[in-house]
Every structure is written in structure tokens, then in C-alpha cells.
């Protein structure tokens, strides 16, 4: 009697410590040069690939032609966790999701997965333009691994979520792109697997639909299912995830509670001394072929505000170090602020000619007296130009920091940039 | 609020180990797990094909009919091509209907490989799904054409009913030939993006090397042994033998069955090896 009474309790404790995903020493290597096995018959017949490969090995060694998108990643995700995956572009986030979902196979290490994995790396996978919305719901659902019976059961729910009842029997080539995305997410929101992998999918659709998606995500999470979510929006991760993983350059830097990991991530992001500033350059090369930082470059970049928080009493303070050579005659600095969604909000141009000759290193302080911005996290883009920065003038150096600073406000604390837009309007109403 | 413990129904753990890739045989089991996907892809292809062409069924019969008629008009009286005393229009039509199926499979193997390669990077599915789907979809055309063919034969009284059940293994051999060709065409076009230029030539050589519009009977034994390496030759000859009384029996059948088995296994193995690296290279 006594034993059976304890059994449910024992089971719940067991369930809690059970992992959903376990990765041990996981690594994935990509080859940059075309593999001998893939290419064209022409190359094979002329031994072109073979020759270029041997040339490569003889001259520079194998390190030039391959790189590790992910290496030595070991972690465990418990059942029922909602895990945010943080990291800059190219940190290995998508690679990790592709490995767990078996789209690609690991080069070393192993992954153990308990339960079925549903992955949504893109919205509308498997849609066929000639088929109707109804047929595509089934096709896409089955392709994502939902059982046919399950789709039948949830069909009305899917249609209602997408909000395209009226167009259900129209071929989707006649749909607007927004409708296709809604339909795609509606199918995916009904994925019935125990483990869900979602990549950037929340970044689609209008604000209202995004909100709906986030709500659905919370619902799924409350079902006790395991979710891994990749999002560039730190705010979304902080809001919806209980745990987080932080990847950088293919290495797992931190794993654990979201707040701690997110802090580590933002700290690293803002630590941009001479050694690490290269990470802020999204591209190394300009469109015209010249290299960033060739004539003049940013040597370091710092946000001086404590916790990177900006408020009315604590305006945004920046510190920059620049260096260059004497070819730089008329340097300009262009600073742009971008919303969490990546929309360019505004810029400020400042000529540096009067106090920088180009061939010496200087240090600059920046102060934004007043930023009319809603609370939220914002990104910063810094460009260094020779001459007035126009669209046709290629920058000498370009930095992008996402996210860069967080606007906090006491009076508008209830509003956030996600729902209320980015501009803080200076407007008052009074009793007439 | 759903019961938390009900979420994970079974505790089966999937282990993906870099040092132990999934075994070759596991592909078959996996294909069975993904049977719903195969079914929906087949439905998709059939639906989209007939949605854009309402005359679909007519085309199926039109093409071999016109070709057979042309060939008959030009060649039947010259006696250039051996025909086993089968009326030449019937001989060429039976060959062409089957060839049309095989050619459809190889053509969609190339097209299908291209159209599906964008999916490979976005969702996981066993790669064997591709050749299986493309070998089944054109079967519909074949069934329609053969049904009409049998109706015509019954009407004209040319059908020889005694051996009719031997048509089943012959048609199965034809299916296996098309499937293994589908796998190989798929593999080659995924691996070499310029394979489609060569594919036309390969298909054409295969057509002339198969008894599509001639009969094999006058060939010397050595040549018949060699042509039996092409499983489609035994498939077509066997099919004709099962429906026409005067047709000659296929010889060296075991060579054809061994050849098709070898093609099928080697193709599946190459596809299996390829599938682990496919997503990284497309």
C-alpha cells in the first residue's frame, strides 16, 4: 500500500531529471573548398577538383579548406525546458539545430534524443504552389513529421490560427506572401513532437501575428514539451526561455539559467577591445573589394553605461579608438541606431577632419544627449567614411553591434518597443 | 492542463553517433516509418500534374500511339526490324508504353532530385523517399495505358490468355529496373550538377538497347546473354511473351534478375552513403 502511494511521487521526480537532449563532445566540420565527391562531371573528368585539393594541401595545409562550425559541445537539456540559443551570426546555432534534427550528421561526438524531434528551420517547408491551402496543410504537416491523423484532428485549429478560412481551396500560388507565412506557421504551431526546434521563425509576419506566435509558444511550453528557440531578439529569449545556451565561434561558452547566460552574452558582446573588435565586422570585405580597416579602422568600441542601460538620467556614452594612415584626408563618422527588429531608426553624422589627421591613433567620446526611444534593446551601426557618407560611398570600416544598449524608462515602463513602436513621442494631453 | 507524464509516450532514445553512422539496412525500416510522407508526395505529384493538364489521361495514350503509328507506317512493311510475327503496331505499342514509364521515372529522377534538394537543408527525411516516390507516380500513367491496351487486345482478339499471369513478374522486373535507374539517376544528379547533360544520352542508349520496337528472337546466344544484362530487355520480352501467343520466350532471365538486384543494391548503398553528407554540399 505504502509503496504504491509513493510511486507517483517517485515518477515525477524521475521525469524531472530525465534529459530530452544530451550532446557529448559534439562537433561539425565543414569543408570550404568543393569536395571531390560533389561538383560537376566536368571537374571530375579533368581532375580539376582533385588538383585544387592537392594544391591546397601542399601549399597551405588542411586548415585553410575546412572549419569547425561547432566543436566540443557537451550539454544536456531536461524535458520540459524552454531553451534559448544565443550567439552571433555564424556562432553555430543553426548547425546545432541541424545536427539535432538530423538534417546533417556530426563529424564527431554523439547526440542522444529522447522523444520525437520536430524542427521548423523555415516557414512553409514543402509547400507546393499548385495545390490548395487545404492540401498544403496536410503535405507540409506530414513533411514536418506530424501524423496524418493528428493533422485531421487539428485541422480546424490550424485553419483558425492562420486566419485564411476563405481562401482554403485556392491554390497557394494565388496567396499573398503574408498568407503563406501565416499558413506555414499555423501548421508548425501544431507540431506534435515532444521536442521542437525553432529557428528565427518568430521574425516573420506582422506584430499582431508575432504576438500570437509567442502566445502559442508559451502554450506549447506549458504542455511540458521541450523547446529550443533561436532568436536574435534577446528580449524574446529572456521572456520565453527558462534556460539558455550561448555559442560563440562554434564553442559552447555558457549554459544554464537564462538571465546568467544572457548576461554573459551581452558582456561578451560589449567587450570590444583591440583583440575582439573583429567580431563586430559582419563582413571583412567591401562591395568594391577593398578590405574593412585597410586605410582606417576602429580599434576599440565601448558602451560606458552601467549594464548598458540608457535612461533620461543616464544618457548613452560611447568610447571609440580609431587609427589609420595618411591617405585618409576627410574622415566622417556615421552612427546609426536600429530597432530590435533591425529597422534603421536614425543616424548622426560627424566630420572628424578638425581633430583627426588619419595617420595617428585617437580616442573619441560620444554622448547622446537625448534619445527619443521607447524602452527596449537597440542595435548600433558605426561607419567610418572618407568624405560624406552616402549610399555610393563605401565605408572604410563598419561595425555592427546587436544588441548594443537597453533603453529603460520609469515613466513609460509599461510600454516596450515591441508593442508600442520605437519612437517615444513628446506629446502631452491636458484638460481643455 | 494536460498531464505532463503523457507527453513522452515511449522512452525510445535515438542516438546519433559520429563514429557509428546508421547501418545500411536501417534505410528500409526508416522508409516504412515515413510511408505517410511517401504517400503525400505521390498525391502531391499526381494532383499537381493533373491540375495543370486536364487532358492528362489523353496524353498518356497519345504519345505511344503516335510513335507506334509512325514507326509502323515507316518500318512495318520493310521487315527491317524483327517482330516475332506479332503485328508491328502492337509490338511497338507494348514496348513504347513500358518505355514511356521508364523514361518518365528517369526524367523525374533528375527533376525530382533538383526540386527536392532545397528541402534537404530544411527538414529531415530519409533520402530513399525520393526514388521511391518518383518510381511510383508514373505508374498511374502506365496502368491507364496498359488498361486501354488490354481493352483493345480483347476487342481485336489478339490477347493470348494462357500465360497472362506471367505478366506480373515481368511487370515487377520492369518496375525494379525503373526504380534502380531512378536511384542511380537521382544519386548522379545530386552528386554532379551537370549530369543532366549526360542523362539524355544514357536514356537514349538504354532505349535502343532495349527491345522497345523490335523483338530479340533472331539474336545469337552470346548477344542475348549480353542484352539480358539489361533487365528491361527481359521485362519487355517477358511481358510480350505473356500476352502474345507467337512471342518468343525470354532467355537468361536469371542474368536480368541478378543485374537488377545488383543495380538496386549498389544504388541504394551509394544513396545511403551520400545521404549523410548531402545537406552539407547542396
mmCIF file of N, CA and C in Angstrom, chain B residues 5-97:
data_model
loop_
_atom_site.group_PDB
_atom_site.id
_atom_site.type_symbol
_atom_site.label_atom_id
_atom_site.label_comp_id
_atom_site.label_asym_id
_atom_site.label_seq_id
_atom_site.Cartn_x
_atom_site.Cartn_y
_atom_site.Cartn_z
ATOM 1 N N UNK B 5 3.120 13.795 -17.706
ATOM 2 C CA UNK B 5 3.759 12.497 -17.953
ATOM 3 C C UNK B 5 3.298 11.880 -19.267
ATOM 4 N N UNK B 6 2.204 12.408 -19.831
ATOM 5 C CA UNK B 6 1.713 11.800 -21.061
ATOM 6 C C UNK B 6 2.455 12.292 -22.294
ATOM 7 N N UNK B 7 3.274 13.296 -22.112
ATOM 8 C CA UNK B 7 3.930 13.882 -23.275
ATOM 9 C C UNK B 7 4.874 12.893 -23.943
ATOM 10 N N UNK B 8 5.711 12.267 -23.132
ATOM 11 C CA UNK B 8 6.619 11.278 -23.712
ATOM 12 C C UNK B 8 5.985 9.910 -23.579
ATOM 13 N N UNK B 9 5.555 9.391 -24.708
ATOM 14 C CA UNK B 9 4.836 8.129 -24.662
ATOM 15 C C UNK B 9 5.790 6.954 -24.511
ATOM 16 N N UNK B 10 6.828 6.983 -25.301
ATOM 17 C CA UNK B 10 7.786 5.887 -25.150
ATOM 18 C C UNK B 10 9.157 6.485 -24.875
ATOM 19 N N UNK B 11 9.969 5.686 -24.210
ATOM 20 C CA UNK B 11 11.277 6.199 -23.818
ATOM 21 C C UNK B 11 12.355 5.793 -24.802
ATOM 22 N N UNK B 12 11.968 5.608 -26.046
ATOM 23 C CA UNK B 12 12.965 5.224 -27.023
ATOM 24 C C UNK B 12 13.940 6.374 -27.239
ATOM 25 N N UNK B 13 15.201 6.073 -27.130
ATOM 26 C CA UNK B 13 16.211 7.113 -27.275
ATOM 27 C C UNK B 13 16.907 6.932 -28.614
ATOM 28 N N UNK B 14 16.960 8.022 -29.341
ATOM 29 C CA UNK B 14 17.657 7.987 -30.614
ATOM 30 C C UNK B 14 19.078 8.478 -30.386
ATOM 31 N N UNK B 15 20.039 7.679 -30.781
ATOM 32 C CA UNK B 15 21.428 8.087 -30.603
ATOM 33 C C UNK B 15 22.056 8.353 -31.967
ATOM 34 N N UNK B 16 22.579 9.558 -32.124
ATOM 35 C CA UNK B 16 23.292 9.894 -33.353
ATOM 36 C C UNK B 16 24.771 9.955 -32.981
ATOM 37 N N UNK B 17 25.514 9.012 -33.477
ATOM 38 C CA UNK B 17 26.923 8.939 -33.108
ATOM 39 C C UNK B 17 27.770 9.121 -34.362
ATOM 40 N N UNK B 18 28.749 10.032 -34.260
ATOM 41 C CA UNK B 18 29.577 10.313 -35.434
ATOM 42 C C UNK B 18 30.387 9.087 -35.835
ATOM 43 N N UNK B 19 30.780 8.276 -34.832
ATOM 44 C CA UNK B 19 31.626 7.134 -35.166
ATOM 45 C C UNK B 19 30.820 5.934 -35.625
ATOM 46 N N UNK B 20 29.516 5.958 -35.313
ATOM 47 C CA UNK B 20 28.678 4.842 -35.745
ATOM 48 C C UNK B 20 27.499 5.344 -36.570
ATOM 49 N N UNK B 21 27.721 5.582 -37.845
ATOM 50 C CA UNK B 21 26.620 6.039 -38.693
ATOM 51 C C UNK B 21 25.565 4.943 -38.808
ATOM 52 N N UNK B 22 24.315 5.329 -39.111
ATOM 53 C CA UNK B 22 23.253 4.324 -39.179
ATOM 54 C C UNK B 22 23.575 3.251 -40.210
ATOM 55 N N UNK B 23 23.271 1.973 -39.910
ATOM 56 C CA UNK B 23 23.596 0.892 -40.842
ATOM 57 C C UNK B 23 22.750 0.974 -42.102
ATOM 58 N N UNK B 24 23.246 0.342 -43.141
ATOM 59 C CA UNK B 24 22.610 0.359 -44.458
ATOM 60 C C UNK B 24 21.168 -0.147 -44.401
ATOM 61 N N UNK B 25 20.967 -1.240 -43.659
ATOM 62 C CA UNK B 25 19.648 -1.864 -43.621
ATOM 63 C C UNK B 25 18.580 -1.007 -42.964
ATOM 64 N N UNK B 26 19.028 -0.053 -42.133
ATOM 65 C CA UNK B 26 18.069 0.773 -41.399
ATOM 66 C C UNK B 26 17.231 1.643 -42.329
ATOM 67 N N UNK B 27 17.726 1.849 -43.555
ATOM 68 C CA UNK B 27 17.003 2.694 -44.509
ATOM 69 C C UNK B 27 15.609 2.165 -44.809
ATOM 70 N N UNK B 28 15.518 0.836 -44.915
ATOM 71 C CA UNK B 28 14.229 0.220 -45.256
ATOM 72 C C UNK B 28 13.216 0.475 -44.138
ATOM 73 N N UNK B 29 13.670 0.250 -42.890
ATOM 74 C CA UNK B 29 12.799 0.487 -41.738
ATOM 75 C C UNK B 29 12.349 1.944 -41.685
ATOM 76 N N UNK B 30 13.300 2.832 -41.963
ATOM 77 C CA UNK B 30 13.006 4.251 -41.897
ATOM 78 C C UNK B 30 11.998 4.647 -42.982
ATOM 79 N N UNK B 31 12.164 4.035 -44.130
ATOM 80 C CA UNK B 31 11.254 4.303 -45.242
ATOM 81 C C UNK B 31 9.839 3.915 -44.836
ATOM 82 N N UNK B 32 9.724 2.816 -44.104
ATOM 83 C CA UNK B 32 8.428 2.374 -43.641
ATOM 84 C C UNK B 32 7.854 3.382 -42.642
ATOM 85 N N UNK B 33 8.700 3.921 -41.783
ATOM 86 C CA UNK B 33 8.253 4.943 -40.832
ATOM 87 C C UNK B 33 7.738 6.192 -41.545
ATOM 88 N N UNK B 34 8.312 6.473 -42.678
ATOM 89 C CA UNK B 34 7.941 7.686 -43.401
ATOM 90 C C UNK B 34 6.950 7.397 -44.526
ATOM 91 N N UNK B 35 6.216 6.294 -44.418
ATOM 92 C CA UNK B 35 5.301 5.921 -45.512
ATOM 93 C C UNK B 35 4.246 6.997 -45.776
ATOM 94 N N UNK B 36 3.829 7.696 -44.700
ATOM 95 C CA UNK B 36 2.845 8.762 -44.910
ATOM 96 C C UNK B 36 3.404 9.858 -45.802
ATOM 97 N N UNK B 37 4.671 10.172 -45.591
ATOM 98 C CA UNK B 37 5.304 11.206 -46.420
ATOM 99 C C UNK B 37 5.357 10.755 -47.870
ATOM 100 N N UNK B 38 5.746 9.486 -48.089
ATOM 101 C CA UNK B 38 5.792 8.959 -49.456
ATOM 102 C C UNK B 38 4.420 9.094 -50.097
ATOM 103 N N UNK B 39 3.399 8.714 -49.357
ATOM 104 C CA UNK B 39 2.041 8.752 -49.873
ATOM 105 C C UNK B 39 1.632 10.189 -50.231
ATOM 106 N N UNK B 40 1.956 11.135 -49.356
ATOM 107 C CA UNK B 40 1.550 12.511 -49.623
ATOM 108 C C UNK B 40 2.348 13.145 -50.762
ATOM 109 N N UNK B 41 3.595 12.720 -50.899
ATOM 110 C CA UNK B 41 4.381 13.233 -52.032
ATOM 111 C C UNK B 41 3.829 12.684 -53.345
ATOM 112 N N UNK B 42 3.412 11.416 -53.312
ATOM 113 C CA UNK B 42 2.813 10.829 -54.513
ATOM 114 C C UNK B 42 1.527 11.572 -54.852
ATOM 115 N N UNK B 43 0.688 11.775 -53.838
ATOM 116 C CA UNK B 43 -0.562 12.518 -54.047
ATOM 117 C C UNK B 43 -0.276 13.902 -54.607
ATOM 118 N N UNK B 44 0.738 14.564 -54.026
ATOM 119 C CA UNK B 44 1.088 15.910 -54.460
ATOM 120 C C UNK B 44 1.444 15.925 -55.941
ATOM 121 N N UNK B 45 2.308 14.983 -56.324
ATOM 122 C CA UNK B 45 2.767 14.967 -57.713
ATOM 123 C C UNK B 45 1.632 14.660 -58.668
ATOM 124 N N UNK B 46 0.802 13.694 -58.286
ATOM 125 C CA UNK B 46 -0.306 13.327 -59.178
ATOM 126 C C UNK B 46 -1.292 14.486 -59.299
ATOM 127 N N UNK B 47 -1.625 15.075 -58.147
ATOM 128 C CA UNK B 47 -2.579 16.194 -58.164
ATOM 129 C C UNK B 47 -2.068 17.366 -58.981
ATOM 130 N N UNK B 48 -0.817 17.746 -58.709
ATOM 131 C CA UNK B 48 -0.303 18.937 -59.402
ATOM 132 C C UNK B 48 -0.155 18.656 -60.893
ATOM 133 N N UNK B 49 0.119 17.392 -61.236
ATOM 134 C CA UNK B 49 0.270 17.050 -62.643
ATOM 135 C C UNK B 49 -1.067 17.160 -63.365
ATOM 136 N N UNK B 50 -2.107 16.611 -62.760
ATOM 137 C CA UNK B 50 -3.390 16.600 -63.453
ATOM 138 C C UNK B 50 -4.163 17.895 -63.276
ATOM 139 N N UNK B 51 -3.741 18.729 -62.317
ATOM 140 C CA UNK B 51 -4.392 20.019 -62.179
ATOM 141 C C UNK B 51 -3.990 20.936 -63.320
ATOM 142 N N UNK B 52 -2.737 20.845 -63.690
ATOM 143 C CA UNK B 52 -2.270 21.750 -64.747
ATOM 144 C C UNK B 52 -2.524 21.176 -66.127
ATOM 145 N N UNK B 53 -2.950 19.910 -66.211
ATOM 146 C CA UNK B 53 -3.233 19.318 -67.521
ATOM 147 C C UNK B 53 -4.489 18.468 -67.414
ATOM 148 N N UNK B 54 -5.602 19.059 -67.791
ATOM 149 C CA UNK B 54 -6.870 18.324 -67.696
ATOM 150 C C UNK B 54 -6.913 17.177 -68.699
ATOM 151 N N UNK B 55 -6.128 17.318 -69.742
ATOM 152 C CA UNK B 55 -6.121 16.281 -70.768
ATOM 153 C C UNK B 55 -5.177 15.139 -70.397
ATOM 154 N N UNK B 56 -4.687 15.145 -69.154
ATOM 155 C CA UNK B 56 -3.666 14.200 -68.681
ATOM 156 C C UNK B 56 -3.803 12.794 -69.237
ATOM 157 N N UNK B 57 -4.969 12.218 -69.051
ATOM 158 C CA UNK B 57 -5.174 10.823 -69.443
ATOM 159 C C UNK B 57 -4.975 10.642 -70.958
ATOM 160 N N UNK B 58 -5.411 11.645 -71.718
ATOM 161 C CA UNK B 58 -5.276 11.527 -73.172
ATOM 162 C C UNK B 58 -3.811 11.538 -73.585
ATOM 163 N N UNK B 59 -3.039 12.396 -72.942
ATOM 164 C CA UNK B 59 -1.610 12.467 -73.276
ATOM 165 C C UNK B 59 -0.928 11.128 -73.052
ATOM 166 N N UNK B 60 -1.342 10.457 -71.973
ATOM 167 C CA UNK B 60 -0.714 9.196 -71.597
ATOM 168 C C UNK B 60 -0.756 8.218 -72.771
ATOM 169 N N UNK B 61 -1.895 8.195 -73.477
ATOM 170 C CA UNK B 61 -2.076 7.220 -74.535
ATOM 171 C C UNK B 61 -1.626 7.783 -75.887
ATOM 172 N N UNK B 62 -1.704 9.098 -76.003
ATOM 173 C CA UNK B 62 -1.449 9.780 -77.258
ATOM 174 C C UNK B 62 -0.006 9.580 -77.725
ATOM 175 N N UNK B 63 0.904 9.763 -76.799
ATOM 176 C CA UNK B 63 2.330 9.751 -77.157
ATOM 177 C C UNK B 63 2.794 8.400 -77.713
ATOM 178 N N UNK B 64 2.563 7.276 -76.977
ATOM 179 C CA UNK B 64 2.990 5.992 -77.555
ATOM 180 C C UNK B 64 2.198 5.627 -78.814
ATOM 181 N N UNK B 65 0.943 6.076 -78.856
ATOM 182 C CA UNK B 65 0.110 5.758 -80.005
ATOM 183 C C UNK B 65 0.670 6.384 -81.269
ATOM 184 N N UNK B 66 1.004 7.664 -81.185
ATOM 185 C CA UNK B 66 1.523 8.378 -82.354
ATOM 186 C C UNK B 66 2.867 7.800 -82.765
ATOM 187 N N UNK B 67 3.733 7.526 -81.758
ATOM 188 C CA UNK B 67 5.050 6.968 -82.079
ATOM 189 C C UNK B 67 4.913 5.601 -82.727
ATOM 190 N N UNK B 68 4.057 4.766 -82.153
ATOM 191 C CA UNK B 68 3.863 3.421 -82.711
ATOM 192 C C UNK B 68 3.302 3.499 -84.122
ATOM 193 N N UNK B 69 2.367 4.433 -84.324
ATOM 194 C CA UNK B 69 1.771 4.581 -85.648
ATOM 195 C C UNK B 69 2.826 5.014 -86.661
ATOM 196 N N UNK B 70 3.653 5.952 -86.291
ATOM 197 C CA UNK B 70 4.702 6.433 -87.188
ATOM 198 C C UNK B 70 5.664 5.310 -87.542
ATOM 199 N N UNK B 71 6.106 4.608 -86.512
ATOM 200 C CA UNK B 71 7.049 3.516 -86.736
ATOM 201 C C UNK B 71 6.446 2.451 -87.641
ATOM 202 N N UNK B 72 5.189 2.124 -87.359
ATOM 203 C CA UNK B 72 4.522 1.093 -88.157
ATOM 204 C C UNK B 72 4.427 1.532 -89.611
ATOM 205 N N UNK B 73 4.034 2.780 -89.813
ATOM 206 C CA UNK B 73 3.872 3.286 -91.169
ATOM 207 C C UNK B 73 5.194 3.225 -91.924
ATOM 208 N N UNK B 74 6.282 3.530 -91.231
ATOM 209 C CA UNK B 74 7.578 3.606 -91.911
ATOM 210 C C UNK B 74 8.247 2.241 -92.048
ATOM 211 N N UNK B 75 8.148 1.403 -91.003
ATOM 212 C CA UNK B 75 9.001 0.229 -90.938
ATOM 213 C C UNK B 75 8.296 -1.104 -91.102
ATOM 214 N N UNK B 76 7.005 -1.140 -90.804
ATOM 215 C CA UNK B 76 6.334 -2.436 -90.716
ATOM 216 C C UNK B 76 6.515 -3.274 -91.975
ATOM 217 N N UNK B 77 6.368 -2.655 -93.143
ATOM 218 C CA UNK B 77 6.407 -3.422 -94.400
ATOM 219 C C UNK B 77 7.836 -3.729 -94.860
ATOM 220 N N UNK B 78 8.808 -2.982 -94.333
ATOM 221 C CA UNK B 78 10.172 -3.175 -94.816
ATOM 222 C C UNK B 78 10.790 -4.440 -94.255
ATOM 223 N N UNK B 79 10.290 -4.882 -93.083
ATOM 224 C CA UNK B 79 10.833 -6.087 -92.468
ATOM 225 C C UNK B 79 12.235 -5.897 -91.917
ATOM 226 N N UNK B 80 12.625 -4.658 -91.698
ATOM 227 C CA UNK B 80 13.963 -4.375 -91.167
ATOM 228 C C UNK B 80 14.080 -4.861 -89.734
ATOM 229 N N UNK B 81 13.053 -4.607 -88.932
ATOM 230 C CA UNK B 81 13.115 -4.947 -87.516
ATOM 231 C C UNK B 81 12.380 -6.254 -87.259
ATOM 232 N N UNK B 82 13.020 -7.160 -86.508
ATOM 233 C CA UNK B 82 12.364 -8.430 -86.192
ATOM 234 C C UNK B 82 11.173 -8.194 -85.260
ATOM 235 N N UNK B 83 10.064 -8.914 -85.542
ATOM 236 C CA UNK B 83 8.886 -8.651 -84.730
ATOM 237 C C UNK B 83 8.207 -9.919 -84.224
ATOM 238 N N UNK B 84 8.843 -11.086 -84.378
ATOM 239 C CA UNK B 84 8.269 -12.324 -83.846
ATOM 240 C C UNK B 84 6.889 -12.631 -84.407
ATOM 241 N N UNK B 85 6.574 -12.109 -85.565
ATOM 242 C CA UNK B 85 5.248 -12.293 -86.169
ATOM 243 C C UNK B 85 4.117 -11.624 -85.386
ATOM 244 N N UNK B 86 4.461 -10.827 -84.394
ATOM 245 C CA UNK B 86 3.432 -10.034 -83.716
ATOM 246 C C UNK B 86 3.139 -8.865 -84.654
ATOM 247 N N UNK B 87 1.845 -8.500 -84.831
ATOM 248 C CA UNK B 87 1.568 -7.322 -85.659
ATOM 249 C C UNK B 87 2.407 -6.139 -85.174
ATOM 250 N N UNK B 88 3.125 -5.498 -86.102
ATOM 251 C CA UNK B 88 4.116 -4.496 -85.670
ATOM 252 C C UNK B 88 3.539 -3.371 -84.812
ATOM 253 N N UNK B 89 2.335 -2.838 -85.115
ATOM 254 C CA UNK B 89 1.803 -1.777 -84.248
ATOM 255 C C UNK B 89 1.636 -2.235 -82.807
ATOM 256 N N UNK B 90 1.225 -3.506 -82.609
ATOM 257 C CA UNK B 90 1.032 -3.999 -81.243
ATOM 258 C C UNK B 90 2.376 -4.193 -80.552
ATOM 259 N N UNK B 91 3.349 -4.727 -81.303
ATOM 260 C CA UNK B 91 4.678 -4.927 -80.729
ATOM 261 C C UNK B 91 5.275 -3.596 -80.277
ATOM 262 N N UNK B 92 5.222 -2.604 -81.165
ATOM 263 C CA UNK B 92 5.874 -1.331 -80.802
ATOM 264 C C UNK B 92 5.072 -0.606 -79.726
ATOM 265 N N UNK B 93 3.739 -0.701 -79.799
ATOM 266 C CA UNK B 93 2.959 -0.007 -78.765
ATOM 267 C C UNK B 93 3.231 -0.597 -77.387
ATOM 268 N N UNK B 94 3.251 -1.936 -77.291
ATOM 269 C CA UNK B 94 3.506 -2.548 -75.975
ATOM 270 C C UNK B 94 4.879 -2.128 -75.462
ATOM 271 N N UNK B 95 5.866 -2.070 -76.349
ATOM 272 C CA UNK B 95 7.202 -1.645 -75.933
ATOM 273 C C UNK B 95 7.221 -0.188 -75.512
ATOM 274 N N UNK B 96 6.540 0.638 -76.302
ATOM 275 C CA UNK B 96 6.593 2.084 -76.038
ATOM 276 C C UNK B 96 5.872 2.480 -74.758
ATOM 277 N N UNK B 97 4.770 1.800 -74.447
ATOM 278 C CA UNK B 97 4.048 2.114 -73.207
ATOM 279 C C UNK B 97 4.957 1.877 -72.009
#
